[in-house]
């Protein structure tokens, strides 16, 4: 099998992984729960394999699109928090529930968003190249947003240790290893061969990660089903609202079609897999937060299948975007 074939069939592979994870977690709950300890190391390997595909030594070209970078930061760290705040008003004042919602919705995705952007005919390279910036920004801003939205409640439960551990294990270590791999590939043939091998890893490791997450958490979802019923509509509303706000943002920043589609996917796709270890590190009384996060993952994966159809067909059509771009270019030249 060629790598392109694997990537083309990855949606089916993820569906199988989810089904196997659900079956395993429901059939043998104790065994499924024990798989929780594998989530962080497997996720670290997944992120390493994805970071290794980012040409860190040639990022100047990717970041030359300053309008996209500005729009990306605007939508994810100004517009999204406002939307999340208003949506949270629809939920009961239950701190563990709200914490889970804030953790997952305030953090933009840095893994499978690249896959879905590509499938939705967006500029996946721009999203991939922006991953380090998104990671750094969300790690710096998430504690600030939690303090603004929850005040002392968040400060009491979110100690620095789990954040620091997750940052080191899931971000610093994979990122450093990916940079080392790229330097190695530039200097030695063996490094180039290994870099090529890593390109095969994101899809299978994503499938394994999804299997582990669902198998280890499905029992808790079943236990807290009334809560799941409360938060699921909020996640659906978020995924319905964000494409249109992203479309307006792309228009304001005069993004071309594929960059605009990439912005839509980044705005609507959240970092559930990376923040889940943070929730799992919370005290036992806050375990509901992890259930809320996994629920978002399940809702989002269904939503992404809708995105890849609607974004290029309706929300960001080629013809309309070209007309808008020409109009903006003409107006800009007249102003000059």
Short mmCIF file of C-alpha atoms in Angstrom, two decimals:
data_model
loop_
_atom_site.label_atom_id
_atom_site.label_comp_id
_atom_site.label_asym_id
_atom_site.label_seq_id
_atom_site.Cartn_x
_atom_site.Cartn_y
_atom_site.Cartn_z
CA UNK A 1 0.00 0.00 0.00
CA UNK A 2 1.23 3.47 -0.91
CA UNK A 3 1.17 6.22 1.68
CA UNK A 4 -1.28 8.20 -0.44
CA UNK A 5 -3.71 5.28 -0.32
CA UNK A 6 -3.39 5.12 3.47
CA UNK A 7 -4.13 8.83 3.75
CA UNK A 8 -7.07 8.64 1.35
CA UNK A 9 -8.66 5.89 3.45
CA UNK A 10 -7.88 7.35 6.87
CA UNK A 11 -11.47 8.36 7.64
CA UNK A 12 -12.57 4.74 7.38
CA UNK A 13 -9.64 3.69 9.56
CA UNK A 14 -10.62 6.22 12.23
CA UNK A 15 -14.22 4.98 12.15
CA UNK A 16 -13.01 1.42 12.71
CA UNK A 17 -10.78 2.58 15.58
CA UNK A 18 -13.70 4.36 17.23
CA UNK A 19 -15.94 1.32 16.84
CA UNK A 20 -13.29 -1.01 18.25
CA UNK A 21 -12.64 1.38 21.14
CA UNK A 22 -16.33 1.60 21.99
CA UNK A 23 -16.78 -2.17 21.79
CA UNK A 24 -13.71 -2.84 23.91
CA UNK A 25 -14.60 -0.24 26.54
CA UNK A 26 -18.20 -1.47 26.89
CA UNK A 27 -17.35 -5.19 26.73
CA UNK A 28 -14.52 -5.05 29.29
CA UNK A 29 -14.75 -1.73 31.20
CA UNK A 30 -11.88 -2.45 33.60
CA UNK A 31 -9.49 -3.33 30.80
CA UNK A 32 -10.64 -0.31 28.78
CA UNK A 33 -10.08 2.02 31.74
CA UNK A 34 -6.56 0.62 32.21
CA UNK A 35 -5.64 1.84 28.71
CA UNK A 36 -5.87 5.43 29.95
CA UNK A 37 -2.19 5.36 30.92
CA UNK A 38 -1.18 4.76 27.30
CA UNK A 39 -2.89 7.90 25.98
CA UNK A 40 -0.09 10.39 26.74
CA UNK A 41 2.86 8.36 25.35
CA UNK A 42 0.95 7.37 22.21
CA UNK A 43 -0.23 10.96 21.74
CA UNK A 44 3.37 12.16 22.13
CA UNK A 45 4.43 9.77 19.33
CA UNK A 46 1.55 11.02 17.18
CA UNK A 47 2.56 14.65 17.67
CA UNK A 48 6.21 13.84 16.97
CA UNK A 49 5.26 12.17 13.69
CA UNK A 50 3.17 15.21 12.71
CA UNK A 51 5.78 17.76 13.82
CA UNK A 52 8.38 15.86 11.79
CA UNK A 53 6.42 16.72 8.64
CA UNK A 54 6.69 20.46 9.32
CA UNK A 55 9.64 22.00 7.43
CA UNK A 56 10.83 24.00 10.45
CA UNK A 57 14.01 25.05 8.68
CA UNK A 58 11.98 26.54 5.81
CA UNK A 59 9.12 28.21 7.65
CA UNK A 60 9.77 31.72 6.37
CA UNK A 61 7.74 31.01 3.24
CA UNK A 62 4.85 29.56 5.24
CA UNK A 63 4.71 32.55 7.60
CA UNK A 64 5.02 35.02 4.73
CA UNK A 65 1.21 34.95 4.67
CA UNK A 66 0.88 37.47 7.47
CA UNK A 67 -2.81 38.01 6.83
CA UNK A 68 -3.53 34.33 7.45
CA UNK A 69 -1.47 34.33 10.65
CA UNK A 70 -3.28 37.43 11.92
CA UNK A 71 -6.67 35.97 11.00
CA UNK A 72 -5.77 32.67 12.67
CA UNK A 73 -4.86 34.38 15.93
CA UNK A 74 -7.95 36.62 15.76
CA UNK A 75 -10.44 33.79 15.23
CA UNK A 76 -8.91 31.36 17.73
CA UNK A 77 -7.96 33.66 20.58
CA UNK A 78 -10.40 36.56 20.41
CA UNK A 79 -13.56 35.45 18.60
CA UNK A 80 -13.68 31.85 19.85
CA UNK A 81 -13.40 32.81 23.57
CA UNK A 82 -16.31 35.24 23.14
CA UNK A 83 -18.42 32.54 21.49
CA UNK A 84 -17.48 30.00 24.17
CA UNK A 85 -18.42 32.41 26.94
CA UNK A 86 -21.90 32.95 25.51
CA UNK A 87 -22.44 29.23 24.85
CA UNK A 88 -21.38 28.40 28.41
CA UNK A 89 -24.30 30.49 29.69
CA UNK A 90 -26.56 27.71 28.38
CA UNK A 91 -24.97 25.19 30.75
CA UNK A 92 -25.57 24.64 34.48
CA UNK A 93 -23.19 26.22 36.97
CA UNK A 94 -21.28 23.00 37.63
CA UNK A 95 -17.51 23.70 37.81
CA UNK A 96 -16.22 20.28 36.56
CA UNK A 97 -18.57 20.45 33.58
CA UNK A 98 -17.65 24.05 32.74
CA UNK A 99 -13.94 23.36 33.16
CA UNK A 100 -14.11 20.52 30.64
CA UNK A 101 -15.98 22.70 28.15
CA UNK A 102 -13.51 25.56 28.55
CA UNK A 103 -10.47 23.30 28.30
CA UNK A 104 -11.57 21.79 25.03
CA UNK A 105 -13.25 24.71 23.26
CA UNK A 106 -10.61 27.34 24.06
CA UNK A 107 -7.76 25.34 22.52
CA UNK A 108 -7.41 25.09 18.70
CA UNK A 109 -6.51 21.69 17.28
CA UNK A 110 -2.95 20.95 16.20
CA UNK A 111 -3.23 17.36 14.98
CA UNK A 112 -6.06 15.97 12.84
CA UNK A 113 -7.17 19.47 11.78
CA UNK A 114 -4.41 19.18 9.15
CA UNK A 115 -6.02 16.02 7.79
CA UNK A 116 -9.51 17.46 7.60
CA UNK A 117 -8.28 20.74 6.11
CA UNK A 118 -6.68 18.76 3.30
CA UNK A 119 -9.84 16.70 2.76
CA UNK A 120 -11.88 19.92 2.75
CA UNK A 121 -9.67 21.33 -0.03
CA UNK A 122 -8.08 23.94 2.21
CA UNK A 123 -4.42 24.92 2.52
CA UNK A 124 -3.25 22.21 4.92
CA UNK A 125 0.35 23.43 4.65
CA UNK A 126 -0.59 26.76 6.22
CA UNK A 127 -2.30 24.98 9.12
CA UNK A 128 0.62 22.59 9.59
CA UNK A 129 3.15 25.41 9.57
CA UNK A 130 1.07 27.36 12.10
CA UNK A 131 1.03 24.48 14.59
CA UNK A 132 3.95 25.71 16.76
CA UNK A 133 2.39 29.18 17.00
CA UNK A 134 -1.02 27.77 17.96
CA UNK A 135 0.56 25.51 20.56
CA UNK A 136 2.52 28.30 22.19
CA UNK A 137 -0.39 30.75 22.15
CA UNK A 138 -2.91 28.34 23.67
CA UNK A 139 -0.55 27.19 26.40
CA UNK A 140 0.09 30.81 27.38
CA UNK A 141 -3.51 31.98 27.11
CA UNK A 142 -5.48 29.00 28.42
CA UNK A 143 -4.70 29.71 32.11
CA UNK A 144 -5.68 33.34 31.53
CA UNK A 145 -9.03 32.40 29.99
CA UNK A 146 -9.73 29.87 32.76
CA UNK A 147 -9.07 32.53 35.38
CA UNK A 148 -11.33 35.03 33.55
CA UNK A 149 -14.17 32.54 33.14
CA UNK A 150 -13.94 30.62 36.41
CA UNK A 151 -11.87 32.77 38.76
CA UNK A 152 -10.61 31.13 41.94
CA UNK A 153 -12.34 27.83 41.12
CA UNK A 154 -9.96 27.26 38.23
CA UNK A 155 -6.96 28.47 40.21
CA UNK A 156 -7.67 26.03 43.02
CA UNK A 157 -7.90 22.93 40.86
CA UNK A 158 -5.56 23.68 37.96
CA UNK A 159 -2.16 23.45 39.56
CA UNK A 160 0.89 24.20 37.46
CA UNK A 161 2.28 20.66 37.66
CA UNK A 162 -0.09 18.88 35.23
CA UNK A 163 0.15 21.76 32.77
CA UNK A 164 3.93 21.72 32.91
CA UNK A 165 4.08 17.94 32.58
CA UNK A 166 1.71 17.93 29.61
CA UNK A 167 3.62 20.79 27.99
CA UNK A 168 6.93 18.94 28.33
CA UNK A 169 5.68 15.47 27.36
CA UNK A 170 3.24 16.43 24.61
CA UNK A 171 4.86 19.53 23.15
CA UNK A 172 8.47 20.27 24.08
CA UNK A 173 9.75 16.68 23.76
CA UNK A 174 8.02 15.81 20.45
CA UNK A 175 8.87 19.22 19.01
CA UNK A 176 12.52 18.97 20.01
CA UNK A 177 12.73 15.45 18.61
CA UNK A 178 11.16 16.58 15.35
CA UNK A 179 13.68 19.43 15.01
CA UNK A 180 16.53 17.00 15.67
CA UNK A 181 15.12 14.67 13.02
CA UNK A 182 15.04 17.47 10.47
CA UNK A 183 18.64 18.46 11.21
CA UNK A 184 19.62 14.79 10.93
CA UNK A 185 17.81 14.44 7.60
CA UNK A 186 19.62 17.51 6.23
CA UNK A 187 23.02 16.02 7.01
CA UNK A 188 22.79 12.27 6.61
CA UNK A 189 21.06 9.85 4.26
CA UNK A 190 19.92 7.72 7.19
CA UNK A 191 18.14 10.76 8.65
CA UNK A 192 16.35 11.39 5.36
CA UNK A 193 15.20 7.77 5.27
CA UNK A 194 13.90 7.99 8.84
CA UNK A 195 12.10 11.24 8.03
CA UNK A 196 10.37 9.46 5.16
CA UNK A 197 9.33 6.66 7.51
CA UNK A 198 7.81 9.13 9.97
CA UNK A 199 5.48 10.33 7.21
CA UNK A 200 3.70 6.96 7.49
CA UNK A 201 3.07 7.31 11.22
CA UNK A 202 0.42 10.05 11.71
CA UNK A 203 -2.52 8.06 10.35
CA UNK A 204 -1.98 4.80 12.31
CA UNK A 205 -1.05 6.64 15.51
CA UNK A 206 -4.12 8.86 15.19
CA UNK A 207 -6.23 5.71 14.90
CA UNK A 208 -4.52 4.16 17.93
CA UNK A 209 -5.00 7.37 19.94
CA UNK A 210 -8.71 7.51 19.14
CA UNK A 211 -9.10 3.84 20.06
CA UNK A 212 -7.37 4.35 23.42
CA UNK A 213 -9.32 7.50 24.26
CA UNK A 214 -12.71 5.97 23.49
CA UNK A 215 -11.96 2.58 25.08
CA UNK A 216 -10.73 4.19 28.30
CA UNK A 217 -13.48 6.81 28.60
CA UNK A 218 -16.63 5.26 27.11
CA UNK A 219 -17.59 3.78 30.48
CA UNK A 220 -17.56 7.23 32.05
CA UNK A 221 -19.63 8.64 29.21
CA UNK A 222 -22.24 5.93 29.85
CA UNK A 223 -22.18 6.74 33.57
CA UNK A 224 -22.62 10.49 33.02
CA UNK A 225 -25.07 10.25 30.11
CA UNK A 226 -27.38 13.04 31.41
CA UNK A 227 -24.42 15.42 31.43
CA UNK A 228 -23.39 14.33 27.96
CA UNK A 229 -26.91 15.15 26.78
CA UNK A 230 -26.47 18.68 28.13
CA UNK A 231 -23.09 19.48 26.58
CA UNK A 232 -23.52 17.81 23.19
CA UNK A 233 -25.91 20.51 21.85
CA UNK A 234 -23.40 23.19 22.88
CA UNK A 235 -20.68 21.44 20.86
CA UNK A 236 -23.02 21.14 17.88
CA UNK A 237 -23.85 24.84 18.13
CA UNK A 238 -20.15 25.72 18.28
CA UNK A 239 -19.40 23.74 15.13
CA UNK A 240 -22.38 25.33 13.38
CA UNK A 241 -21.47 28.91 14.32
CA UNK A 242 -17.72 28.99 13.77
CA UNK A 243 -17.57 28.39 9.99
CA UNK A 244 -19.62 31.53 9.36
CA UNK A 245 -17.61 33.67 11.78
CA UNK A 246 -14.42 32.31 10.20
CA UNK A 247 -15.83 33.15 6.77
CA UNK A 248 -16.40 36.75 7.85
CA UNK A 249 -12.90 36.91 9.36
CA UNK A 250 -11.38 35.55 6.15
CA UNK A 251 -13.26 38.22 4.21
CA UNK A 252 -12.02 40.94 6.56
CA UNK A 253 -8.41 39.79 6.16
CA UNK A 254 -8.80 39.26 2.39
CA UNK A 255 -7.73 35.61 2.43
CA UNK A 256 -7.75 33.59 -0.77
CA UNK A 257 -9.98 30.53 -1.07
CA UNK A 258 -7.77 27.75 0.27
CA UNK A 259 -6.44 29.87 3.13
CA UNK A 260 -10.01 30.82 4.01
CA UNK A 261 -11.03 27.17 4.13
CA UNK A 262 -8.05 26.44 6.36
CA UNK A 263 -9.22 29.19 8.69
CA UNK A 264 -12.70 27.62 8.88
CA UNK A 265 -11.29 24.23 9.85
CA UNK A 266 -8.95 25.71 12.45
CA UNK A 267 -11.77 27.73 13.99
CA UNK A 268 -14.12 24.78 14.27
CA UNK A 269 -11.68 22.03 15.29
CA UNK A 270 -10.56 21.79 18.90
CA UNK A 271 -7.58 20.31 20.72
CA UNK A 272 -9.41 17.58 22.62
CA UNK A 273 -6.70 14.93 22.41
CA UNK A 274 -3.99 17.19 23.82
CA UNK A 275 -6.05 18.69 26.67
CA UNK A 276 -7.48 15.32 27.71
CA UNK A 277 -4.32 14.40 29.68
CA UNK A 278 -4.72 17.68 31.56
CA UNK A 279 -8.24 16.69 32.57
CA UNK A 280 -7.15 13.17 33.52
CA UNK A 281 -4.56 14.69 35.88
CA UNK A 282 -7.25 16.55 37.85
CA UNK A 283 -8.43 15.41 41.31
CA UNK A 284 -11.05 12.64 41.37
CA UNK A 285 -13.87 15.07 42.10
CA UNK A 286 -13.28 16.71 38.72
CA UNK A 287 -13.29 13.55 36.58
CA UNK A 288 -16.41 14.83 34.81
CA UNK A 289 -14.15 17.22 32.90
CA UNK A 290 -12.57 14.32 30.98
CA UNK A 291 -16.02 12.95 30.07
CA UNK A 292 -17.01 16.36 28.72
CA UNK A 293 -13.83 16.51 26.62
CA UNK A 294 -14.27 13.03 25.11
CA UNK A 295 -17.88 13.88 24.27
CA UNK A 296 -16.60 16.84 22.27
CA UNK A 297 -14.23 14.54 20.37
CA UNK A 298 -17.07 12.28 19.29
CA UNK A 299 -19.30 15.19 18.27
CA UNK A 300 -16.45 16.85 16.43
CA UNK A 301 -15.47 13.83 14.36
CA UNK A 302 -19.01 13.63 13.01
CA UNK A 303 -18.98 17.38 12.43
CA UNK A 304 -15.72 17.20 10.49
CA UNK A 305 -17.29 14.79 8.01
CA UNK A 306 -19.94 17.44 7.40
CA UNK A 307 -17.31 20.19 7.19
CA UNK A 308 -15.33 18.47 4.43
CA UNK A 309 -18.50 18.44 2.31
CA UNK A 310 -20.01 21.84 3.12
CA UNK A 311 -16.95 24.08 3.46
CA UNK A 312 -15.78 23.82 -0.17
CA UNK A 313 -19.31 23.41 -1.56
CA UNK A 314 -21.22 26.12 0.29
CA UNK A 315 -19.28 28.12 2.88
CA UNK A 316 -16.15 28.84 0.85
CA UNK A 317 -16.93 28.30 -2.81
CA UNK A 318 -14.17 28.89 -5.34
CA UNK A 319 -16.15 31.15 -7.65
CA UNK A 320 -17.50 33.44 -4.94
CA UNK A 321 -14.11 33.73 -3.27
CA UNK A 322 -12.47 34.64 -6.56
CA UNK A 323 -15.04 37.38 -7.16
CA UNK A 324 -14.51 38.79 -3.66
CA UNK A 325 -10.71 38.66 -4.05
CA UNK A 326 -10.89 40.47 -7.39
CA UNK A 327 -13.19 43.12 -5.92
CA UNK A 328 -10.87 43.68 -2.94
CA UNK A 329 -7.79 43.81 -5.18
CA UNK A 330 -9.50 46.34 -7.47
CA UNK A 331 -10.57 48.49 -4.54
CA UNK A 332 -7.05 48.34 -3.07
CA UNK A 333 -5.49 49.47 -6.36
CA UNK A 334 -7.98 52.35 -6.63
CA UNK A 335 -7.15 53.50 -3.10
CA UNK A 336 -3.49 53.60 -4.01
#
